[in-house]
């Protein structure tokens, strides 16, 4: 029997697990005690259940409505080709799926792969890419440790996840083509309706508050009054900055919100405009 709770599938253990759980916890959801072998955990103060699964299985479970939503790598969503919708991008687990070959081999473009054997855990994504580029290669599907395949003579090349590239280097491989960029995504079943849709909307509202907060900082500074106009233009904040006079004549205190991406750029300009005593404070939640 369906409890009516929104069921969220997350990776049981792996690269997505910790950030997925942090997102759920920072959204104010307290879960029942998670035992080591636990497969399901219920929300104590919010109508959700969290299902702990292998990441490969998450698209299928969501497509089958065993879970209503899931947090999974976009690469798995592309590979599994299940009928689910990507509804959000929480901004972590950024990586790429690339073709790599032994460092000792010369690379002169995609035609290198004609007639070669490529080891991968992502056969569908790779096949699509090869077909689009009219390359005839043999795909050898393996489920893990793809990077050792050329070294042990199993394949001529690999198609796998790369982030820093250090795994490639330690296996004497070089990245030669980026095929897909990926990050964690929230996927949803196409059959969510009624009360569950309402729970999902509430959850997404909370998740956005958490994600916005993470990208923004609260900034306080003192500035000479003659610079206020220029500083206000630099720091538009959520509506406009708060400005209060200081006890010292000709000076004001200004409070605003600044985005992490422009942060150092803005700080530099603020200093040039005579800002002093700049304080930068993390924001816990931000509702825009
Ligand atoms: P499972 O046991 O659940 O099947 P797994 O071994 O298949 O786990 P992980 O290695 O934990 O998977 O990776 C999970 C997801 O995290 C990947 O599908 C990818 O989206 C992302 N990811 C993998 N490696 C990296 C990396 N080096 N940097 C950033 N993101 C990554
Ligand atoms: Mg997996």
PDB file of C-alpha atoms and ligand atoms in Angstrom:
ATOM      1  CA  UNK A   1       0.000   0.000   0.000  1.00  0.00           C
ATOM      2  CA  UNK A   2       1.325   3.448  -0.892  1.00  0.00           C
ATOM      3  CA  UNK A   3       1.761   5.515   2.268  1.00  0.00           C
ATOM      4  CA  UNK A   4       1.121   8.761   0.393  1.00  0.00           C
ATOM      5  CA  UNK A   5       4.588   9.968   1.349  1.00  0.00           C
ATOM      6  CA  UNK A   6       6.854  11.322  -1.361  1.00  0.00           C
ATOM      7  CA  UNK A   7       9.511   8.659  -1.989  1.00  0.00           C
ATOM      8  CA  UNK A   8      13.003   9.948  -2.736  1.00  0.00           C
ATOM      9  CA  UNK A   9      15.646   7.608  -4.167  1.00  0.00           C
ATOM     10  CA  UNK A  10      19.260   8.436  -3.281  1.00  0.00           C
ATOM     11  CA  UNK A  11      22.519   6.571  -3.816  1.00  0.00           C
ATOM     12  CA  UNK A  12      23.164   4.212  -0.897  1.00  0.00           C
ATOM     13  CA  UNK A  13      26.908   4.718  -0.827  1.00  0.00           C
ATOM     14  CA  UNK A  14      29.128   6.455  -3.315  1.00  0.00           C
ATOM     15  CA  UNK A  15      29.991   9.850  -4.685  1.00  0.00           C
ATOM     16  CA  UNK A  16      26.438  11.198  -4.628  1.00  0.00           C
ATOM     17  CA  UNK A  17      25.390   9.935  -1.198  1.00  0.00           C
ATOM     18  CA  UNK A  18      26.760  12.537   1.158  1.00  0.00           C
ATOM     19  CA  UNK A  19      25.695  15.603  -0.852  1.00  0.00           C
ATOM     20  CA  UNK A  20      22.246  14.105  -1.494  1.00  0.00           C
ATOM     21  CA  UNK A  21      21.713  13.533   2.231  1.00  0.00           C
ATOM     22  CA  UNK A  22      23.051  17.000   3.084  1.00  0.00           C
ATOM     23  CA  UNK A  23      20.521  18.541   0.701  1.00  0.00           C
ATOM     24  CA  UNK A  24      17.672  16.614   2.335  1.00  0.00           C
ATOM     25  CA  UNK A  25      18.834  17.505   5.862  1.00  0.00           C
ATOM     26  CA  UNK A  26      19.396  21.185   5.069  1.00  0.00           C
ATOM     27  CA  UNK A  27      15.854  21.249   3.710  1.00  0.00           C
ATOM     28  CA  UNK A  28      14.841  20.730   7.328  1.00  0.00           C
ATOM     29  CA  UNK A  29      13.883  17.070   6.998  1.00  0.00           C
ATOM     30  CA  UNK A  30      14.721  14.871   9.982  1.00  0.00           C
ATOM     31  CA  UNK A  31      14.893  11.182   9.163  1.00  0.00           C
ATOM     32  CA  UNK A  32      14.438   8.200  11.448  1.00  0.00           C
ATOM     33  CA  UNK A  33      17.717   6.662  12.563  1.00  0.00           C
ATOM     34  CA  UNK A  34      19.630   5.278   9.593  1.00  0.00           C
ATOM     35  CA  UNK A  35      21.092   1.903  10.380  1.00  0.00           C
ATOM     36  CA  UNK A  36      24.014   0.702   8.267  1.00  0.00           C
ATOM     37  CA  UNK A  37      21.941  -1.828   6.364  1.00  0.00           C
ATOM     38  CA  UNK A  38      18.815   0.258   6.198  1.00  0.00           C
ATOM     39  CA  UNK A  39      17.132   0.542   2.827  1.00  0.00           C
ATOM     40  CA  UNK A  40      14.378   2.990   3.722  1.00  0.00           C
ATOM     41  CA  UNK A  41      14.223   5.886   6.152  1.00  0.00           C
ATOM     42  CA  UNK A  42      11.107   7.925   6.927  1.00  0.00           C
ATOM     43  CA  UNK A  43      10.820  11.674   7.495  1.00  0.00           C
ATOM     44  CA  UNK A  44       9.904  12.486  11.089  1.00  0.00           C
ATOM     45  CA  UNK A  45       8.649  15.980  10.388  1.00  0.00           C
ATOM     46  CA  UNK A  46       7.893  15.920   6.648  1.00  0.00           C
ATOM     47  CA  UNK A  47       5.923  13.345   4.596  1.00  0.00           C
ATOM     48  CA  UNK A  48       8.809  11.697   2.732  1.00  0.00           C
ATOM     49  CA  UNK A  49      10.561   8.349   2.640  1.00  0.00           C
ATOM     50  CA  UNK A  50      14.160   8.040   1.504  1.00  0.00           C
ATOM     51  CA  UNK A  51      15.116   4.876  -0.415  1.00  0.00           C
ATOM     52  CA  UNK A  52      18.803   3.952  -0.501  1.00  0.00           C
ATOM     53  CA  UNK A  53      19.718   2.319  -3.831  1.00  0.00           C
ATOM     54  CA  UNK A  54      22.553   1.725  -6.277  1.00  0.00           C
ATOM     55  CA  UNK A  55      22.773   4.731  -8.564  1.00  0.00           C
ATOM     56  CA  UNK A  56      22.357   2.560 -11.688  1.00  0.00           C
ATOM     57  CA  UNK A  57      18.915   1.480 -10.494  1.00  0.00           C
ATOM     58  CA  UNK A  58      17.516   4.927  -9.690  1.00  0.00           C
ATOM     59  CA  UNK A  59      16.166   5.862 -13.178  1.00  0.00           C
ATOM     60  CA  UNK A  60      14.301   2.540 -13.414  1.00  0.00           C
ATOM     61  CA  UNK A  61      12.801   2.825  -9.931  1.00  0.00           C
ATOM     62  CA  UNK A  62      11.571   6.346 -10.667  1.00  0.00           C
ATOM     63  CA  UNK A  63      10.166   5.340 -14.067  1.00  0.00           C
ATOM     64  CA  UNK A  64       8.304   2.476 -12.341  1.00  0.00           C
ATOM     65  CA  UNK A  65       6.972   4.751  -9.559  1.00  0.00           C
ATOM     66  CA  UNK A  66       8.718   2.728  -6.860  1.00  0.00           C
ATOM     67  CA  UNK A  67      10.274   6.104  -6.046  1.00  0.00           C
ATOM     68  CA  UNK A  68       8.641   9.416  -6.999  1.00  0.00           C
ATOM     69  CA  UNK A  69      11.869  11.358  -7.403  1.00  0.00           C
ATOM     70  CA  UNK A  70      15.567  10.525  -7.333  1.00  0.00           C
ATOM     71  CA  UNK A  71      18.951  12.216  -7.085  1.00  0.00           C
ATOM     72  CA  UNK A  72      21.321  10.693  -9.637  1.00  0.00           C
ATOM     73  CA  UNK A  73      24.091  11.529 -12.117  1.00  0.00           C
ATOM     74  CA  UNK A  74      22.865  12.864 -15.447  1.00  0.00           C
ATOM     75  CA  UNK A  75      25.150  10.267 -17.075  1.00  0.00           C
ATOM     76  CA  UNK A  76      23.053   7.439 -15.589  1.00  0.00           C
ATOM     77  CA  UNK A  77      19.849   9.133 -16.772  1.00  0.00           C
ATOM     78  CA  UNK A  78      21.243   9.400 -20.316  1.00  0.00           C
ATOM     79  CA  UNK A  79      22.506   5.819 -20.285  1.00  0.00           C
ATOM     80  CA  UNK A  80      19.380   4.171 -18.934  1.00  0.00           C
ATOM     81  CA  UNK A  81      16.974   6.074 -21.239  1.00  0.00           C
ATOM     82  CA  UNK A  82      13.985   5.633 -18.944  1.00  0.00           C
ATOM     83  CA  UNK A  83      10.922   7.890 -19.238  1.00  0.00           C
ATOM     84  CA  UNK A  84      11.643  10.332 -16.380  1.00  0.00           C
ATOM     85  CA  UNK A  85      11.900  14.135 -16.240  1.00  0.00           C
ATOM     86  CA  UNK A  86      14.919  16.102 -15.030  1.00  0.00           C
ATOM     87  CA  UNK A  87      13.370  18.713 -12.728  1.00  0.00           C
ATOM     88  CA  UNK A  88      16.377  20.279 -11.000  1.00  0.00           C
ATOM     89  CA  UNK A  89      20.169  20.556 -10.905  1.00  0.00           C
ATOM     90  CA  UNK A  90      21.472  20.851  -7.362  1.00  0.00           C
ATOM     91  CA  UNK A  91      24.967  21.725  -8.606  1.00  0.00           C
ATOM     92  CA  UNK A  92      27.261  18.914  -7.456  1.00  0.00           C
ATOM     93  CA  UNK A  93      29.013  15.806  -8.880  1.00  0.00           C
ATOM     94  CA  UNK A  94      30.216  17.668 -11.947  1.00  0.00           C
ATOM     95  CA  UNK A  95      32.184  15.400 -14.253  1.00  0.00           C
ATOM     96  CA  UNK A  96      32.517  14.471 -17.908  1.00  0.00           C
ATOM     97  CA  UNK A  97      32.345  11.284 -19.916  1.00  0.00           C
ATOM     98  CA  UNK A  98      35.400  11.054 -22.118  1.00  0.00           C
ATOM     99  CA  UNK A  99      37.279   8.793 -24.464  1.00  0.00           C
ATOM    100  CA  UNK A 100      40.825   8.039 -23.343  1.00  0.00           C
ATOM    101  CA  UNK A 101      43.661   6.097 -24.964  1.00  0.00           C
ATOM    102  CA  UNK A 102      47.103   4.926 -23.808  1.00  0.00           C
ATOM    103  CA  UNK A 103      49.564   7.828 -23.453  1.00  0.00           C
ATOM    104  CA  UNK A 104      52.002   6.018 -25.717  1.00  0.00           C
ATOM    105  CA  UNK A 105      49.650   6.105 -28.697  1.00  0.00           C
ATOM    106  CA  UNK A 106      49.410   8.937 -31.141  1.00  0.00           C
ATOM    107  CA  UNK A 107      45.978  10.526 -31.542  1.00  0.00           C
ATOM    108  CA  UNK A 108      44.978  12.115 -34.796  1.00  0.00           C
ATOM    109  CA  UNK A 109      41.222  12.557 -34.449  1.00  0.00           C
ATOM    110  CA  UNK A 110      38.117  10.434 -34.080  1.00  0.00           C
ATOM    111  CA  UNK A 111      39.048   8.077 -36.905  1.00  0.00           C
ATOM    112  CA  UNK A 112      41.570   6.637 -34.415  1.00  0.00           C
ATOM    113  CA  UNK A 113      38.680   4.611 -32.989  1.00  0.00           C
ATOM    114  CA  UNK A 114      37.730   2.877 -36.246  1.00  0.00           C
ATOM    115  CA  UNK A 115      38.118  -0.839 -35.735  1.00  0.00           C
ATOM    116  CA  UNK A 116      39.249  -0.425 -32.095  1.00  0.00           C
ATOM    117  CA  UNK A 117      37.859  -1.993 -28.961  1.00  0.00           C
ATOM    118  CA  UNK A 118      36.548   0.443 -26.316  1.00  0.00           C
ATOM    119  CA  UNK A 119      35.764  -0.599 -22.730  1.00  0.00           C
ATOM    120  CA  UNK A 120      32.969   1.264 -20.929  1.00  0.00           C
ATOM    121  CA  UNK A 121      30.095   1.105 -18.452  1.00  0.00           C
ATOM    122  CA  UNK A 122      28.124   3.476 -20.700  1.00  0.00           C
ATOM    123  CA  UNK A 123      27.515   1.501 -23.911  1.00  0.00           C
ATOM    124  CA  UNK A 124      24.395   3.378 -25.033  1.00  0.00           C
ATOM    125  CA  UNK A 125      25.878   6.871 -24.725  1.00  0.00           C
ATOM    126  CA  UNK A 126      29.036   5.672 -26.470  1.00  0.00           C
ATOM    127  CA  UNK A 127      27.170   3.901 -29.270  1.00  0.00           C
ATOM    128  CA  UNK A 128      25.118   7.013 -29.969  1.00  0.00           C
ATOM    129  CA  UNK A 129      28.271   9.132 -30.164  1.00  0.00           C
ATOM    130  CA  UNK A 130      30.048   6.645 -32.436  1.00  0.00           C
ATOM    131  CA  UNK A 131      27.050   6.339 -34.740  1.00  0.00           C
ATOM    132  CA  UNK A 132      26.662  10.120 -34.973  1.00  0.00           C
ATOM    133  CA  UNK A 133      30.308  10.389 -35.929  1.00  0.00           C
ATOM    134  CA  UNK A 134      30.231   7.382 -38.273  1.00  0.00           C
ATOM    135  CA  UNK A 135      32.895   5.495 -36.340  1.00  0.00           C
ATOM    136  CA  UNK A 136      32.853   1.708 -36.369  1.00  0.00           C
ATOM    137  CA  UNK A 137      34.301   0.510 -33.064  1.00  0.00           C
ATOM    138  CA  UNK A 138      33.665  -2.497 -30.870  1.00  0.00           C
ATOM    139  CA  UNK A 139      32.132  -1.689 -27.481  1.00  0.00           C
ATOM    140  CA  UNK A 140      33.168  -3.920 -24.605  1.00  0.00           C
ATOM    141  CA  UNK A 141      30.812  -3.381 -21.651  1.00  0.00           C
ATOM    142  CA  UNK A 142      32.259  -3.778 -18.159  1.00  0.00           C
ATOM    143  CA  UNK A 143      30.710  -2.608 -14.922  1.00  0.00           C
ATOM    144  CA  UNK A 144      33.710  -1.275 -13.013  1.00  0.00           C
ATOM    145  CA  UNK A 145      37.464  -0.512 -13.078  1.00  0.00           C
ATOM    146  CA  UNK A 146      37.198   0.447 -16.721  1.00  0.00           C
ATOM    147  CA  UNK A 147      40.480   2.360 -16.552  1.00  0.00           C
ATOM    148  CA  UNK A 148      42.571  -0.799 -16.193  1.00  0.00           C
ATOM    149  CA  UNK A 149      41.179  -2.375 -19.399  1.00  0.00           C
ATOM    150  CA  UNK A 150      43.886  -1.135 -21.831  1.00  0.00           C
ATOM    151  CA  UNK A 151      46.686  -2.057 -19.412  1.00  0.00           C
ATOM    152  CA  UNK A 152      45.537  -5.672 -19.201  1.00  0.00           C
ATOM    153  CA  UNK A 153      44.924  -5.963 -22.925  1.00  0.00           C
ATOM    154  CA  UNK A 154      41.133  -6.028 -22.702  1.00  0.00           C
ATOM    155  CA  UNK A 155      40.604  -2.955 -24.885  1.00  0.00           C
ATOM    156  CA  UNK A 156      42.469  -0.321 -26.913  1.00  0.00           C
ATOM    157  CA  UNK A 157      40.668   2.610 -25.314  1.00  0.00           C
ATOM    158  CA  UNK A 158      38.142   3.467 -22.629  1.00  0.00           C
ATOM    159  CA  UNK A 159      35.056   5.634 -22.345  1.00  0.00           C
ATOM    160  CA  UNK A 160      34.557   6.645 -18.734  1.00  0.00           C
ATOM    161  CA  UNK A 161      33.924   9.355 -16.142  1.00  0.00           C
ATOM    162  CA  UNK A 162      36.693  11.901 -15.697  1.00  0.00           C
ATOM    163  CA  UNK A 163      36.846  14.735 -13.199  1.00  0.00           C
ATOM    164  CA  UNK A 164      40.422  15.708 -12.286  1.00  0.00           C
ATOM    165  CA  UNK A 165      42.030  13.225 -14.668  1.00  0.00           C
ATOM    166  CA  UNK A 166      44.299  11.756 -11.989  1.00  0.00           C
ATOM    167  CA  UNK A 167      42.896   8.216 -12.426  1.00  0.00           C
ATOM    168  CA  UNK A 168      43.734   8.426 -16.124  1.00  0.00           C
ATOM    169  CA  UNK A 169      47.290   9.553 -15.414  1.00  0.00           C
ATOM    170  CA  UNK A 170      47.909   6.794 -12.904  1.00  0.00           C
ATOM    171  CA  UNK A 171      46.797   4.281 -15.539  1.00  0.00           C
ATOM    172  CA  UNK A 172      48.972   5.903 -18.258  1.00  0.00           C
ATOM    173  CA  UNK A 173      45.979   7.056 -20.250  1.00  0.00           C
ATOM    174  CA  UNK A 174      45.208  10.398 -21.877  1.00  0.00           C
ATOM    175  CA  UNK A 175      41.812  12.006 -22.426  1.00  0.00           C
ATOM    176  CA  UNK A 176      41.268  12.681 -26.116  1.00  0.00           C
ATOM    177  CA  UNK A 177      37.536  13.472 -26.543  1.00  0.00           C
ATOM    178  CA  UNK A 178      34.914  14.848 -24.140  1.00  0.00           C
ATOM    179  CA  UNK A 179      31.583  13.305 -25.130  1.00  0.00           C
ATOM    180  CA  UNK A 180      29.185  14.422 -22.387  1.00  0.00           C
ATOM    181  CA  UNK A 181      29.222  16.776 -19.411  1.00  0.00           C
ATOM    182  CA  UNK A 182      27.310  15.557 -16.397  1.00  0.00           C
ATOM    183  CA  UNK A 183      26.236  16.621 -12.909  1.00  0.00           C
ATOM    184  CA  UNK A 184      23.796  15.451 -10.273  1.00  0.00           C
ATOM    185  CA  UNK A 185      20.166  15.932 -11.296  1.00  0.00           C
ATOM    186  CA  UNK A 186      16.826  15.479  -9.579  1.00  0.00           C
ATOM    187  CA  UNK A 187      14.590  13.273 -11.696  1.00  0.00           C
ATOM    188  CA  UNK A 188      10.859  12.803 -11.246  1.00  0.00           C
ATOM    189  CA  UNK A 189       8.271  10.282 -12.271  1.00  0.00           C
ATOM    190  CA  UNK A 190       5.810  11.486 -14.914  1.00  0.00           C
ATOM    191  CA  UNK A 191       2.910  10.224 -12.798  1.00  0.00           C
ATOM    192  CA  UNK A 192       3.158  12.478  -9.720  1.00  0.00           C
ATOM    193  CA  UNK A 193      -0.146  14.182  -8.992  1.00  0.00           C
ATOM    194  CA  UNK A 194      -2.464  15.366  -6.230  1.00  0.00           C
ATOM    195  CA  UNK A 195      -1.110  15.411  -2.672  1.00  0.00           C
ATOM    196  CA  UNK A 196       2.304  14.093  -3.758  1.00  0.00           C
ATOM    197  CA  UNK A 197       2.713  16.956  -6.206  1.00  0.00           C
ATOM    198  CA  UNK A 198       1.994  19.307  -3.327  1.00  0.00           C
ATOM    199  CA  UNK A 199       4.684  17.653  -1.164  1.00  0.00           C
ATOM    200  CA  UNK A 200       7.125  17.817  -4.082  1.00  0.00           C
ATOM    201  CA  UNK A 201       6.480  21.533  -4.603  1.00  0.00           C
ATOM    202  CA  UNK A 202       7.125  22.183  -0.911  1.00  0.00           C
ATOM    203  CA  UNK A 203      10.317  20.150  -1.027  1.00  0.00           C
ATOM    204  CA  UNK A 204      11.591  21.960  -4.144  1.00  0.00           C
ATOM    205  CA  UNK A 205      10.825  25.306  -2.503  1.00  0.00           C
ATOM    206  CA  UNK A 206      13.035  24.288   0.433  1.00  0.00           C
ATOM    207  CA  UNK A 207      15.768  22.894  -1.805  1.00  0.00           C
ATOM    208  CA  UNK A 208      15.915  26.174  -3.745  1.00  0.00           C
ATOM    209  CA  UNK A 209      16.226  28.106  -0.496  1.00  0.00           C
ATOM    210  CA  UNK A 210      19.180  25.917   0.470  1.00  0.00           C
ATOM    211  CA  UNK A 211      20.853  26.132  -2.943  1.00  0.00           C
ATOM    212  CA  UNK A 212      20.386  29.912  -3.247  1.00  0.00           C
ATOM    213  CA  UNK A 213      21.878  30.362   0.198  1.00  0.00           C
ATOM    214  CA  UNK A 214      24.912  28.295  -0.734  1.00  0.00           C
ATOM    215  CA  UNK A 215      25.620  30.509  -3.739  1.00  0.00           C
ATOM    216  CA  UNK A 216      25.265  33.766  -1.869  1.00  0.00           C
ATOM    217  CA  UNK A 217      26.941  35.606   0.983  1.00  0.00           C
ATOM    218  CA  UNK A 218      25.696  38.372   3.237  1.00  0.00           C
ATOM    219  CA  UNK A 219      28.028  41.350   3.091  1.00  0.00           C
ATOM    220  CA  UNK A 220      28.345  44.306   5.484  1.00  0.00           C
ATOM    221  CA  UNK A 221      30.681  47.231   4.944  1.00  0.00           C
ATOM    222  CA  UNK A 222      31.341  50.843   5.832  1.00  0.00           C
ATOM    223  CA  UNK A 223      31.647  53.396   3.048  1.00  0.00           C
ATOM    224  CA  UNK A 224      32.071  57.137   2.589  1.00  0.00           C
ATOM    225  CA  UNK A 225      28.729  58.680   1.594  1.00  0.00           C
ATOM    226  CA  UNK A 226      30.074  59.988  -1.719  1.00  0.00           C
ATOM    227  CA  UNK A 227      30.692  56.362  -2.893  1.00  0.00           C
ATOM    228  CA  UNK A 228      27.276  55.016  -1.897  1.00  0.00           C
ATOM    229  CA  UNK A 229      25.694  55.388  -5.295  1.00  0.00           C
ATOM    230  CA  UNK A 230      28.457  53.456  -7.068  1.00  0.00           C
ATOM    231  CA  UNK A 231      28.556  50.781  -4.364  1.00  0.00           C
ATOM    232  CA  UNK A 232      24.793  50.326  -4.554  1.00  0.00           C
ATOM    233  CA  UNK A 233      25.126  49.704  -8.283  1.00  0.00           C
ATOM    234  CA  UNK A 234      27.703  46.991  -7.551  1.00  0.00           C
ATOM    235  CA  UNK A 235      25.654  45.370  -4.786  1.00  0.00           C
ATOM    236  CA  UNK A 236      22.038  45.290  -5.899  1.00  0.00           C
ATOM    237  CA  UNK A 237      21.216  42.644  -3.271  1.00  0.00           C
ATOM    238  CA  UNK A 238      17.828  40.957  -3.251  1.00  0.00           C
ATOM    239  CA  UNK A 239      15.935  44.228  -3.757  1.00  0.00           C
ATOM    240  CA  UNK A 240      18.369  46.979  -2.916  1.00  0.00           C
ATOM    241  CA  UNK A 241      20.967  47.242  -0.146  1.00  0.00           C
ATOM    242  CA  UNK A 242      20.154  48.463   3.359  1.00  0.00           C
ATOM    243  CA  UNK A 243      21.982  51.731   4.132  1.00  0.00           C
ATOM    244  CA  UNK A 244      22.314  53.132   7.653  1.00  0.00           C
ATOM    245  CA  UNK A 245      24.238  56.201   8.799  1.00  0.00           C
ATOM    246  CA  UNK A 246      27.266  55.614  11.021  1.00  0.00           C
ATOM    247  CA  UNK A 247      27.897  57.723  14.116  1.00  0.00           C
ATOM    248  CA  UNK A 248      30.911  59.122  12.258  1.00  0.00           C
ATOM    249  CA  UNK A 249      29.774  61.919   9.953  1.00  0.00           C
ATOM    250  CA  UNK A 250      29.943  61.334   6.196  1.00  0.00           C
ATOM    251  CA  UNK A 251      29.999  57.525   6.525  1.00  0.00           C
ATOM    252  CA  UNK A 252      27.345  54.835   6.196  1.00  0.00           C
ATOM    253  CA  UNK A 253      27.019  51.136   6.820  1.00  0.00           C
ATOM    254  CA  UNK A 254      25.702  49.085   3.901  1.00  0.00           C
ATOM    255  CA  UNK A 255      24.269  45.544   4.004  1.00  0.00           C
ATOM    256  CA  UNK A 256      23.584  43.406   0.957  1.00  0.00           C
ATOM    257  CA  UNK A 257      23.800  39.969  -0.638  1.00  0.00           C
ATOM    258  CA  UNK A 258      26.510  39.024  -3.088  1.00  0.00           C
ATOM    259  CA  UNK A 259      26.824  36.016  -5.373  1.00  0.00           C
ATOM    260  CA  UNK A 260      29.750  33.678  -4.806  1.00  0.00           C
ATOM    261  CA  UNK A 261      30.722  33.707  -8.497  1.00  0.00           C
ATOM    262  CA  UNK A 262      31.358  37.463  -8.625  1.00  0.00           C
ATOM    263  CA  UNK A 263      32.611  37.642  -5.080  1.00  0.00           C
ATOM    264  CA  UNK A 264      36.334  38.505  -5.430  1.00  0.00           C
ATOM    265  CA  UNK A 265      35.692  40.773  -8.356  1.00  0.00           C
ATOM    266  CA  UNK A 266      33.228  42.811  -6.345  1.00  0.00           C
ATOM    267  CA  UNK A 267      35.409  42.936  -3.241  1.00  0.00           C
ATOM    268  CA  UNK A 268      38.242  44.418  -5.320  1.00  0.00           C
ATOM    269  CA  UNK A 269      35.969  47.133  -6.733  1.00  0.00           C
ATOM    270  CA  UNK A 270      34.524  47.891  -3.281  1.00  0.00           C
ATOM    271  CA  UNK A 271      38.011  48.501  -1.914  1.00  0.00           C
ATOM    272  CA  UNK A 272      38.776  50.832  -4.804  1.00  0.00           C
ATOM    273  CA  UNK A 273      35.609  52.787  -3.926  1.00  0.00           C
ATOM    274  CA  UNK A 274      36.847  53.267  -0.353  1.00  0.00           C
ATOM    275  CA  UNK A 275      34.827  50.564   1.422  1.00  0.00           C
ATOM    276  CA  UNK A 276      36.215  49.552   4.824  1.00  0.00           C
ATOM    277  CA  UNK A 277      35.495  46.959   7.495  1.00  0.00           C
ATOM    278  CA  UNK A 278      34.025  44.516   4.996  1.00  0.00           C
ATOM    279  CA  UNK A 279      32.380  41.506   6.689  1.00  0.00           C
ATOM    280  CA  UNK A 280      31.190  38.492   4.712  1.00  0.00           C
ATOM    281  CA  UNK A 281      28.780  36.083   6.404  1.00  0.00           C
ATOM    282  CA  UNK A 282      27.368  32.752   5.196  1.00  0.00           C
ATOM    283  CA  UNK A 283      23.625  32.579   4.619  1.00  0.00           C
ATOM    284  CA  UNK A 284      21.794  29.486   5.839  1.00  0.00           C
ATOM    285  CA  UNK A 285      18.556  29.771   3.848  1.00  0.00           C
ATOM    286  CA  UNK A 286      17.523  32.285   1.216  1.00  0.00           C
ATOM    287  CA  UNK A 287      13.960  32.723  -0.016  1.00  0.00           C
ATOM    288  CA  UNK A 288      13.777  34.932  -3.077  1.00  0.00           C
TER     289      UNK A 288
HETATM  290  P1  LIG B   1      26.861   2.412  -7.139  1.00  0.00           P
HETATM  291  O1  LIG B   1      27.483   1.446  -6.211  1.00  0.00           O
HETATM  292  O2  LIG B   1      25.742   3.179  -6.475  1.00  0.00           O
HETATM  293  O3  LIG B   1      26.481   1.834  -8.469  1.00  0.00           O
HETATM  294  P2  LIG B   1      28.977   3.753  -8.635  1.00  0.00           P
HETATM  295  O4  LIG B   1      30.304   3.164  -8.289  1.00  0.00           O
HETATM  296  O5  LIG B   1      28.314   3.368  -9.908  1.00  0.00           O
HETATM  297  O6  LIG B   1      27.985   3.537  -7.415  1.00  0.00           O
HETATM  298  P3  LIG B   1      30.011   6.416  -8.027  1.00  0.00           P
HETATM  299  O7  LIG B   1      31.442   6.229  -8.373  1.00  0.00           O
HETATM  300  O8  LIG B   1      29.656   6.545  -6.589  1.00  0.00           O
HETATM  301  O9  LIG B   1      29.073   5.320  -8.730  1.00  0.00           O
HETATM  302  O10 LIG B   1      29.506   7.692  -8.836  1.00  0.00           O
HETATM  303  C1  LIG B   1      28.164   8.097  -8.793  1.00  0.00           C
HETATM  304  C2  LIG B   1      27.961   9.253  -9.743  1.00  0.00           C
HETATM  305  O11 LIG B   1      28.761  10.371  -9.330  1.00  0.00           O
HETATM  306  C3  LIG B   1      28.408   8.997 -11.185  1.00  0.00           C
HETATM  307  O12 LIG B   1      27.401   8.364 -11.947  1.00  0.00           O
HETATM  308  C4  LIG B   1      28.696  10.390 -11.696  1.00  0.00           C
HETATM  309  O13 LIG B   1      27.493  11.071 -12.047  1.00  0.00           O
HETATM  310  C5  LIG B   1      29.266  11.063 -10.450  1.00  0.00           C
HETATM  311  N1  LIG B   1      30.748  10.974 -10.425  1.00  0.00           N
HETATM  312  C6  LIG B   1      31.488   9.855 -10.558  1.00  0.00           C
HETATM  313  N2  LIG B   1      32.798  10.111 -10.468  1.00  0.00           N
HETATM  314  C7  LIG B   1      32.901  11.427 -10.274  1.00  0.00           C
HETATM  315  C8  LIG B   1      33.989  12.315 -10.076  1.00  0.00           C
HETATM  316  N3  LIG B   1      35.238  11.875 -10.097  1.00  0.00           N
HETATM  317  N4  LIG B   1      33.726  13.597  -9.858  1.00  0.00           N
HETATM  318  C9  LIG B   1      32.478  14.050  -9.835  1.00  0.00           C
HETATM  319  N5  LIG B   1      31.387  13.274 -10.026  1.00  0.00           N
HETATM  320  C10 LIG B   1      31.591  11.984 -10.237  1.00  0.00           C
HETATM  321 MG1  LIG B   2      26.660   2.537 -10.289  1.00  0.00          MG
END
